[in-house]
Short mmCIF file of C-alpha atoms in Angstrom, two decimals:
data_model
loop_
_atom_site.label_atom_id
_atom_site.label_comp_id
_atom_site.label_asym_id
_atom_site.label_seq_id
_atom_site.Cartn_x
_atom_site.Cartn_y
_atom_site.Cartn_z
CA MET M 1 -20.78 -31.14 2.62
CA GLU M 2 -19.14 -34.03 4.49
CA GLU M 3 -16.04 -33.74 2.32
CA ALA M 4 -15.74 -30.03 3.07
CA ARG M 5 -16.07 -30.69 6.81
CA ILE M 6 -13.32 -33.33 6.65
CA LYS M 7 -11.02 -30.96 4.77
CA LYS M 8 -11.72 -28.23 7.33
CA THR M 9 -10.79 -30.60 10.16
CA THR M 10 -7.79 -32.12 8.39
CA LYS M 11 -5.97 -28.88 7.48
CA PRO M 12 -5.23 -27.79 11.08
CA LEU M 13 -4.11 -31.34 11.93
CA LEU M 14 -1.76 -31.44 8.95
CA PHE M 15 -0.36 -28.02 9.79
CA GLY M 16 0.09 -28.93 13.45
CA GLY M 17 1.72 -32.25 12.57
CA SER M 18 4.08 -30.64 10.06
CA LEU M 19 5.06 -27.96 12.58
CA PHE M 20 5.71 -30.58 15.27
CA LEU M 21 7.91 -32.65 12.92
CA ALA M 22 9.83 -29.53 11.87
CA LEU M 23 10.46 -28.51 15.49
CA LEU M 24 11.46 -32.06 16.43
CA THR M 25 13.91 -32.16 13.53
CA VAL M 26 15.45 -28.84 14.52
CA TYR M 27 15.70 -29.96 18.14
CA ILE M 28 17.49 -33.17 17.12
CA ILE M 29 19.93 -31.05 15.08
CA PHE M 30 20.37 -28.84 18.16
CA LEU M 31 21.30 -31.90 20.26
CA LEU M 32 23.53 -33.57 17.68
CA ASN M 33 25.37 -30.58 16.23
CA TYR M 34 24.95 -27.31 18.09
CA LEU M 35 27.31 -25.44 15.77
CA PHE M 36 25.27 -26.34 12.68
CA PHE M 37 22.04 -25.45 14.52
CA HIS M 38 23.48 -22.12 15.67
CA THR M 39 24.65 -21.23 12.16
CA LEU M 40 21.31 -22.22 10.59
CA ILE M 41 19.33 -20.15 13.10
CA GLY M 42 21.72 -17.24 12.59
CA VAL M 43 21.27 -17.30 8.81
CA ILE M 44 17.46 -17.34 9.20
CA ASN M 45 17.61 -14.41 11.65
CA ILE M 46 19.86 -12.34 9.42
CA SER M 47 17.75 -13.08 6.34
CA ALA M 48 14.55 -12.07 8.15
CA MET M 49 16.10 -8.82 9.36
CA VAL M 50 17.48 -7.99 5.90
CA VAL M 51 14.00 -8.54 4.40
CA THR M 52 12.49 -6.32 7.10
CA SER M 53 15.08 -3.61 6.54
CA VAL M 54 14.92 -3.57 2.74
CA LEU M 55 11.11 -3.58 2.54
CA ALA M 56 10.64 -1.01 5.31
CA ILE M 57 13.09 1.40 3.67
CA THR M 58 12.14 0.93 0.01
CA THR M 59 8.36 1.10 0.56
CA TYR M 60 8.42 4.19 2.79
CA ARG M 61 7.38 6.38 -0.15
CA TYR M 62 4.08 4.47 -0.21
CA SER M 63 3.52 3.56 3.43
CA LYS M 64 4.73 6.89 4.95
CA ASN M 65 5.22 4.84 8.11
CA GLY M 66 7.99 6.41 10.21
CA PHE M 67 7.60 3.71 12.85
CA LEU M 68 8.42 1.01 10.32
CA LEU M 69 11.19 3.02 8.66
CA SER M 70 13.03 3.53 11.98
CA ILE M 71 12.87 -0.24 12.60
CA GLY M 72 14.09 -0.86 9.04
CA TYR M 73 17.19 1.26 9.53
CA ALA M 74 17.90 -0.31 12.92
CA TYR M 75 17.53 -3.86 11.62
CA ALA M 76 20.23 -3.20 9.01
CA PHE M 77 22.67 -2.50 11.85
CA ILE M 78 21.37 -5.36 14.00
CA ALA M 79 21.76 -7.80 11.09
CA PHE M 80 25.38 -6.62 10.84
CA LEU M 81 25.93 -7.42 14.53
CA ASP M 82 24.22 -10.80 14.21
CA PHE M 83 26.45 -11.65 11.25
CA PHE M 84 29.51 -11.19 13.45
CA HIS M 85 27.75 -13.12 16.21
CA VAL M 86 27.52 -16.11 13.84
CA ILE M 87 31.06 -16.00 12.42
CA THR M 88 32.73 -15.52 15.84
CA GLN M 89 30.99 -18.55 17.34
CA ALA M 90 33.54 -20.99 18.79
CA GLY M 91 34.31 -23.74 16.29
CA ILE M 92 33.36 -21.84 13.11
CA GLY M 93 36.99 -21.07 12.33
CA ILE M 94 36.27 -18.25 9.88
CA LEU M 95 38.26 -15.67 11.85
CA PRO M 96 41.76 -16.56 13.09
CA GLY M 97 42.61 -16.44 16.78
CA ASP M 98 40.72 -17.11 19.98
CA TYR M 99 37.86 -14.68 20.56
CA GLY M 100 36.80 -16.17 23.86
CA ASN M 101 33.14 -15.45 24.47
CA ILE M 102 32.81 -12.50 22.09
CA SER M 103 30.01 -14.23 20.12
CA ALA M 104 27.72 -14.25 23.18
CA ARG M 105 28.57 -10.61 23.92
CA ILE M 106 27.66 -9.61 20.36
CA TRP M 107 24.33 -11.45 20.71
CA ILE M 108 23.49 -9.56 23.91
CA GLY M 109 24.64 -6.29 22.31
CA ALA M 110 22.43 -6.89 19.27
CA ARG M 111 19.42 -7.64 21.46
CA THR M 112 20.08 -4.48 23.52
CA PHE M 113 20.21 -2.47 20.27
CA GLU M 114 16.98 -4.12 19.10
CA SER M 115 15.12 -3.56 22.39
CA ALA M 116 16.12 0.11 22.46
CA THR M 117 14.96 0.51 18.85
CA LEU M 118 11.55 -1.04 19.56
CA LEU M 119 11.20 1.21 22.61
CA LEU M 120 11.87 4.39 20.60
CA ALA M 121 10.15 3.44 17.29
CA PRO M 122 6.60 4.47 18.37
CA PHE M 123 7.83 8.09 18.70
CA TYR M 124 8.08 8.13 14.88
CA LEU M 125 4.44 7.21 14.30
CA ARG M 126 3.24 10.71 13.34
CA ARG M 127 6.61 12.21 12.44
CA ASN M 128 8.68 12.37 9.30
CA VAL M 129 11.86 10.36 9.76
CA LYS M 130 14.95 12.40 8.83
CA ARG M 131 17.08 9.76 7.20
CA VAL M 132 20.59 11.17 7.64
CA PRO M 133 20.26 12.09 11.37
CA THR M 134 18.56 8.74 12.10
CA ILE M 135 21.29 6.74 10.36
CA GLY M 136 23.89 8.89 12.14
CA VAL M 137 22.38 8.10 15.54
CA TYR M 138 22.38 4.38 14.72
CA PHE M 139 26.04 4.56 13.67
CA ILE M 140 26.92 6.19 16.98
CA PHE M 141 24.91 3.58 18.87
CA LEU M 142 26.66 0.82 16.91
CA GLY M 143 30.03 2.37 17.75
CA VAL M 144 29.20 2.50 21.45
CA ILE M 145 27.92 -1.09 21.47
CA SER M 146 30.99 -2.30 19.56
CA THR M 147 33.35 -0.56 21.98
CA ILE M 148 31.62 -2.07 24.98
CA LEU M 149 31.61 -5.51 23.38
CA VAL M 150 35.41 -5.74 23.22
CA TRP M 151 35.89 -4.37 26.73
CA PRO M 152 35.37 -7.33 29.10
CA HIS M 153 35.29 -5.30 32.28
CA ILE M 154 32.37 -3.21 30.99
CA PHE M 155 30.46 -5.90 29.11
CA PRO M 156 31.19 -9.29 30.73
CA GLY M 157 30.87 -12.48 28.68
CA ASP M 158 28.09 -15.01 28.77
CA GLN M 159 30.07 -17.81 30.34
CA ILE M 160 28.59 -20.50 32.57
CA ILE M 161 30.69 -21.95 35.42
CA GLY M 162 28.59 -24.47 37.27
CA ASN M 163 25.57 -22.63 38.63
CA ILE M 164 27.46 -19.42 39.33
CA PHE M 165 25.60 -16.18 38.46
CA ARG M 166 26.82 -14.91 35.09
CA PRO M 167 27.74 -11.19 34.87
CA GLY M 168 26.28 -11.08 31.33
CA THR M 169 22.87 -11.76 32.86
CA LEU M 170 22.62 -8.11 33.91
CA TRP M 171 22.63 -7.03 30.26
CA GLU M 172 20.07 -9.63 29.26
CA ILE M 173 17.75 -8.52 32.06
CA PHE M 174 18.33 -4.88 31.08
CA SER M 175 17.50 -5.68 27.42
CA ALA M 176 14.38 -7.61 28.46
CA LEU M 177 13.21 -4.66 30.57
CA LEU M 178 13.79 -2.28 27.63
CA CYS M 179 11.71 -4.59 25.45
CA MET M 180 8.89 -4.75 28.02
CA VAL M 181 8.80 -0.96 28.34
CA GLY M 182 8.77 -0.73 24.53
CA LEU M 183 5.83 -3.16 24.42
CA PHE M 184 3.91 -1.01 26.91
CA HIS M 185 4.78 2.10 24.88
CA LEU M 186 3.48 0.45 21.72
CA MET M 187 0.24 -0.58 23.46
CA LEU M 188 -0.38 3.06 24.43
CA ARG M 189 -0.02 4.17 20.81
CA ARG M 190 -1.52 1.13 19.08
CA ALA M 191 -4.51 3.12 17.77
CA ARG M 192 -2.14 4.94 15.40
CA ILE M 193 -0.74 1.78 13.80
CA ILE M 194 -2.38 -0.33 11.10
CA GLY M 195 -4.09 -3.21 12.92
CA PRO M 196 -2.19 -6.25 11.54
CA LEU M 197 1.19 -4.51 11.81
CA CYS M 198 0.51 -3.50 15.43
CA ARG M 199 -0.50 -7.02 16.48
CA ILE M 200 2.45 -8.61 14.68
CA THR M 201 4.92 -6.13 16.20
CA MET M 202 3.55 -6.70 19.69
CA ALA M 203 3.77 -10.48 19.24
CA SER M 204 7.34 -10.11 17.98
CA MET M 205 8.31 -8.04 21.02
CA ILE M 206 6.76 -10.60 23.40
CA LEU M 207 8.79 -13.36 21.72
CA LEU M 208 11.94 -11.25 21.99
CA CYS M 209 11.34 -10.69 25.72
CA LEU M 210 10.83 -14.43 26.25
CA SER M 211 14.00 -15.16 24.29
CA LEU M 212 16.07 -12.88 26.53
CA LEU M 213 14.55 -14.19 29.76
CA LEU M 214 14.97 -17.84 28.76
CA HIS M 215 18.55 -17.25 27.63
CA GLU M 216 19.27 -15.57 30.95
CA GLY M 217 17.61 -18.39 32.89
CA SER M 218 19.41 -21.28 31.18
CA SER M 219 21.91 -23.20 33.30
CA GLN M 220 23.79 -24.94 30.50
CA ILE M 221 24.69 -23.86 27.01
CA PHE M 222 23.06 -26.87 25.32
CA GLY M 223 19.98 -26.93 27.55
CA PHE M 224 16.38 -26.94 26.37
CA LEU M 225 15.91 -23.33 27.53
CA VAL M 226 18.66 -22.23 25.16
CA PHE M 227 16.86 -24.05 22.33
CA LEU M 228 13.62 -22.25 23.21
CA SER M 229 15.48 -18.93 23.51
CA HIS M 230 16.89 -19.27 19.99
CA GLY M 231 13.51 -20.44 18.72
CA PHE M 232 11.67 -17.45 20.19
CA ASN M 233 14.32 -15.05 18.91
CA THR M 234 14.10 -16.43 15.37
CA SER M 235 10.29 -16.47 15.48
CA ALA M 236 10.31 -12.79 16.55
CA HIS M 237 12.38 -11.78 13.51
CA VAL M 238 10.46 -13.94 11.03
CA LEU M 239 7.20 -12.56 12.40
CA MET M 240 8.44 -8.97 12.08
CA ALA M 241 9.50 -9.66 8.48
CA PHE M 242 6.03 -11.08 7.80
CA GLY M 243 4.46 -7.92 9.23
CA VAL M 244 6.59 -5.72 7.00
CA VAL M 245 5.70 -7.87 3.99
CA ILE M 246 2.01 -7.26 4.74
CA LEU M 247 2.48 -3.50 4.93
CA GLY M 248 5.43 -3.27 2.56
CA ILE M 249 4.06 -5.26 -0.37
CA ARG M 250 0.30 -5.58 -0.05
CA ALA M 251 -0.37 -2.05 1.26
CA PRO M 252 1.67 -0.24 -1.45
CA TYR M 253 -0.13 -2.20 -4.18
CA GLN M 254 -3.44 -1.35 -2.53
CA LEU M 255 -2.34 2.28 -2.45
CA ILE M 256 -1.28 2.17 -6.10
CA PHE M 257 -4.62 0.70 -7.15
CA ALA M 258 -6.42 3.28 -4.99
CA GLU M 259 -4.46 6.07 -6.70
CA LEU M 260 -5.28 4.64 -10.14
CA LYS M 261 -8.93 4.44 -9.13
CA THR M 262 -8.86 8.05 -7.92
CA HIS M 263 -7.28 9.21 -11.19
CA ALA M 264 -9.89 7.30 -13.17
CA ILE M 265 -12.81 9.09 -11.52
CA SER M 266 -11.23 12.54 -11.05
CA ASP M 267 -10.94 15.53 -13.35
CA PRO M 268 -7.21 16.41 -13.60
CA LEU M 269 -7.82 20.14 -14.18
CA THR M 270 -10.22 20.98 -11.35
CA GLY M 271 -9.75 18.09 -8.93
CA LEU M 272 -13.51 17.44 -8.92
CA TYR M 273 -14.95 14.03 -9.69
CA ASN M 274 -15.52 13.44 -13.41
CA ARG M 275 -18.46 11.84 -15.25
CA GLN M 276 -17.35 8.31 -14.36
CA GLY M 277 -17.05 9.38 -10.73
CA PHE M 278 -20.58 10.75 -10.87
CA VAL M 279 -21.96 7.47 -12.24
CA GLU M 280 -20.29 5.41 -9.49
CA ILE M 281 -21.22 7.73 -6.64
CA ALA M 282 -24.77 8.26 -7.90
CA GLN M 283 -25.40 4.51 -8.17
CA LYS M 284 -24.08 3.96 -4.67
CA GLU M 285 -26.18 6.78 -3.20
CA LEU M 286 -29.26 5.62 -5.10
CA ARG M 287 -29.00 2.24 -3.32
CA VAL M 288 -28.71 4.03 0.01
CA ALA M 289 -31.72 6.23 -0.80
CA LEU M 290 -33.80 3.18 -1.74
CA ARG M 291 -32.93 1.57 1.58
CA GLU M 292 -33.48 4.66 3.73
CA GLY M 293 -36.37 6.23 1.77
CA CYS M 294 -34.84 9.67 1.19
CA MET M 295 -34.85 11.96 -1.87
CA LEU M 296 -31.91 12.78 -4.13
CA GLY M 297 -31.37 15.76 -6.38
CA ILE M 298 -29.01 16.94 -9.10
CA LEU M 299 -28.16 20.39 -10.41
CA LEU M 300 -26.72 20.48 -13.93
CA ILE M 301 -24.72 23.70 -14.45
CA ASP M 302 -23.40 25.22 -17.66
CA LEU M 303 -21.22 28.33 -17.87
CA ASP M 304 -22.70 30.61 -20.54
CA ASN M 305 -20.34 32.52 -22.88
CA PHE M 306 -17.31 30.49 -21.77
CA LYS M 307 -16.07 30.34 -25.38
CA THR M 308 -15.80 34.13 -25.27
CA VAL M 309 -13.40 33.84 -22.32
CA ASN M 310 -11.15 31.46 -24.27
CA ASP M 311 -11.29 33.63 -27.41
CA ARG M 312 -10.52 36.90 -25.58
CA PHE M 313 -8.10 35.83 -22.82
CA GLY M 314 -6.68 32.53 -24.10
CA HIS M 315 -7.07 28.91 -23.05
CA ILE M 316 -4.74 29.18 -20.06
CA ALA M 317 -6.94 31.91 -18.61
CA GLY M 318 -9.98 29.80 -19.50
CA ASP M 319 -8.55 26.84 -17.58
CA ASP M 320 -7.93 29.11 -14.61
CA VAL M 321 -11.56 30.27 -14.71
CA LEU M 322 -12.72 26.64 -14.65
CA LYS M 323 -10.49 25.90 -11.65
CA GLN M 324 -11.80 28.97 -9.81
CA PHE M 325 -15.39 28.03 -10.50
CA ALA M 326 -14.75 24.44 -9.34
CA LYS M 327 -13.32 25.79 -6.08
CA LEU M 328 -16.33 28.09 -5.71
CA LEU M 329 -18.72 25.20 -6.34
CA ARG M 330 -16.97 22.87 -3.91
CA GLY M 331 -17.27 25.43 -1.14
CA THR M 332 -20.90 26.31 -1.87
CA VAL M 333 -22.76 23.02 -2.40
CA GLY M 334 -23.06 22.23 1.31
CA GLN M 335 -21.84 19.46 3.56
CA GLY M 336 -22.45 15.93 2.28
CA ASN M 337 -23.16 17.08 -1.28
CA VAL M 338 -20.68 16.48 -4.11
CA ALA M 339 -19.58 18.60 -7.08
CA PHE M 340 -18.51 17.14 -10.45
CA ARG M 341 -17.10 18.40 -13.73
CA LEU M 342 -18.75 16.44 -16.54
CA GLY M 343 -16.60 18.00 -19.24
CA GLY M 344 -15.87 21.34 -20.88
CA ASP M 345 -17.80 24.07 -19.04
CA GLU M 346 -20.45 21.67 -17.73
CA PHE M 347 -20.65 20.90 -14.00
CA LEU M 348 -23.00 18.95 -11.78
CA VAL M 349 -23.95 18.99 -8.09
CA PHE M 350 -25.29 15.82 -6.49
CA LEU M 351 -27.54 16.51 -3.49
CA LYS M 352 -28.26 13.84 -0.86
CA ASP M 353 -31.29 13.61 1.41
CA VAL M 354 -32.95 16.72 -0.02
CA THR M 355 -36.36 18.34 -0.46
CA PRO M 356 -37.51 20.61 -3.33
CA SER M 357 -37.02 23.65 -1.07
CA LYS M 358 -33.45 22.60 -0.24
CA ILE M 359 -32.68 22.28 -3.93
CA GLU M 360 -33.95 25.83 -4.54
CA GLN M 361 -31.91 27.13 -1.60
CA THR M 362 -28.77 25.49 -3.00
CA LYS M 363 -29.46 27.01 -6.44
CA GLU M 364 -29.86 30.46 -4.92
CA ARG M 365 -26.68 30.06 -2.84
CA ILE M 366 -24.67 29.03 -5.89
CA GLY M 367 -26.17 31.89 -7.92
CA LYS M 368 -25.33 34.55 -5.32
CA THR M 369 -21.79 33.26 -4.89
CA PHE M 370 -21.36 33.17 -8.66
CA GLU M 371 -22.50 36.81 -9.05
CA LYS M 372 -20.05 37.96 -6.36
CA TRP M 373 -17.24 36.07 -8.08
CA ILE M 374 -17.76 37.45 -11.62
CA ALA M 375 -18.10 40.96 -10.20
CA VAL M 376 -14.46 40.93 -9.03
CA GLN M 377 -12.86 38.56 -11.57
CA ASP M 378 -12.03 40.29 -14.84
CA THR M 379 -11.71 37.11 -16.89
CA ALA M 380 -15.12 35.90 -15.65
CA ARG M 381 -17.12 39.11 -16.09
CA LEU M 382 -18.66 37.97 -19.38
CA LEU M 383 -19.83 34.64 -17.96
CA GLY M 384 -23.40 33.65 -17.26
CA MET M 385 -24.72 30.51 -15.61
CA SER M 386 -27.61 28.19 -16.44
CA ILE M 387 -28.86 25.59 -13.97
CA GLY M 388 -31.27 22.73 -14.51
CA GLU M 389 -32.51 20.58 -11.64
CA ALA M 390 -34.03 17.13 -11.24
CA ILE M 391 -35.18 15.22 -8.18
CA TRP M 392 -35.58 11.54 -7.42
CA LYS M 393 -38.23 10.40 -4.92
CA PRO M 394 -38.63 7.00 -3.28
CA GLY M 395 -40.83 4.89 -5.51
CA ASP M 396 -39.66 6.50 -8.77
CA THR M 397 -38.66 3.97 -11.40
CA VAL M 398 -36.35 6.36 -13.25
CA ASP M 399 -32.59 5.85 -13.30
CA ILE M 400 -29.65 8.27 -13.13
CA ASP M 401 -29.52 8.75 -16.91
CA TYR M 402 -33.16 9.85 -16.96
CA LEU M 403 -32.52 12.35 -14.15
CA LEU M 404 -29.62 13.76 -16.18
CA GLU M 405 -31.91 14.06 -19.20
CA ILE M 406 -34.53 16.00 -17.20
CA ALA M 407 -31.89 18.31 -15.68
CA ASP M 408 -30.34 18.84 -19.12
CA LYS M 409 -33.66 19.93 -20.66
CA ARG M 410 -34.33 22.37 -17.83
CA MET M 411 -30.77 23.70 -18.02
CA TYR M 412 -31.17 24.45 -21.73
CA GLN M 413 -34.52 26.13 -21.08
CA GLN M 414 -32.71 28.38 -18.61
CA LYS M 415 -29.90 28.94 -21.12
CA ARG M 416 -32.38 30.15 -23.78
CA LYS M 417 -33.97 32.54 -21.28
CA ASN M 418 -30.53 33.84 -20.35
CA ALA M 419 -29.66 34.34 -24.02
CA VAL M 420 -32.88 36.32 -24.65
CA ARG M 421 -32.25 38.45 -21.57
CA TYR M 422 -28.63 39.03 -22.60
CA PHE M 423 -29.73 40.06 -26.13
CA GLN M 424 -32.33 42.48 -24.73
CA GLU M 425 -29.80 44.04 -22.37
CA ARG M 426 -27.30 44.48 -25.18
CA LYS M 427 -30.03 46.04 -27.39
CA LYS M 428 -30.91 48.52 -24.64
CA ALA M 429 -27.26 49.39 -24.16
CA VAL M 430 -26.81 50.07 -27.88
CA GLY M 431 -29.98 52.16 -27.90
CA ARG M 432 -28.72 54.34 -25.07
CA LYS M 433 -25.46 54.88 -26.92
CA GLY M 434 -27.37 55.87 -30.06
CA VAL M 435 -29.35 58.50 -28.14
#
């Protein structure tokens, strides 16, 4: 016990100490070699945005999240801008010539693009994203931003001359305002977003806003505020990538397993639950009934003369009859009750919180609906139906298998009565013809 308590106390201290040492190391790099620091931060930002973009786009078929897909497309373009922001930084020497302060302009342009994207992304929450028009709009936006970037009189640089107000500040403030409005927009629609993704996106937007405001408020290019600005900006992108990983990797696997589970307990022909589905649902409802003290019932249903349908009309027509009957059953059993296909022409209805009279009412309702159906469906005219019922009461020691056994016996009793009645009716019909 004492050892567990020590471990519980030590883990946060180790994490906090490691984080502090990491930040201190990065800050020392920032002070000693700003160019190396800037390049390192840029690579981390670009990598995080590429991860966000790739996962958001490739997992859309599973997540169906238009909000995330719109961000994924945008981050591909923003990563492109940030790449040029890194390679045009003074001192890198990758591109020939003197580009003045173009690197800072690209950074502000990328953040404006990002803020606008986060503002508009919530509009895609309940809409299908049309890929080609969306990419087209982003290309146009990229073209506009790129044109403005190389036009100094429209998009001034981010230069600092003493404590003189920098013209580029206007764009940073504008981008920060866009981000704040986007954050408010997201808060209004947060109920429509998966919880963890919503919280992570909101945190990322807050960090982005802080990054822009701190960058705007810095008075020297190597000041502590610039370090914090880059740190917040990188944290925002890493956090967004983490959010997409949660939804983009974990959620699709959860969805895949859920689909496999659904297939395992569903009948592929009728769409009803199968025998395995009945066992799982019945066991779950039995535990609920034990806790709440309510009765459960089952109706075991067999379609009489179904082989005749297959022999006369073919198996495709027989399958269609089964699908029609399943649809009929699903719409007749009543709210809260569940229909199953156990196999072949055998079906089952599971009734929750019932009484003997309710079971009889459900039997009568199914019978009347069945008679109306076979009266108008040529391929089903020869069908009959046998139903056996069983009920579980609080205090009974029987299990689900025993209930099925009781219902099966009563269903076959009904089937024999139906066969006798059918034989007598046929005998009368032949007698009338003979006369």
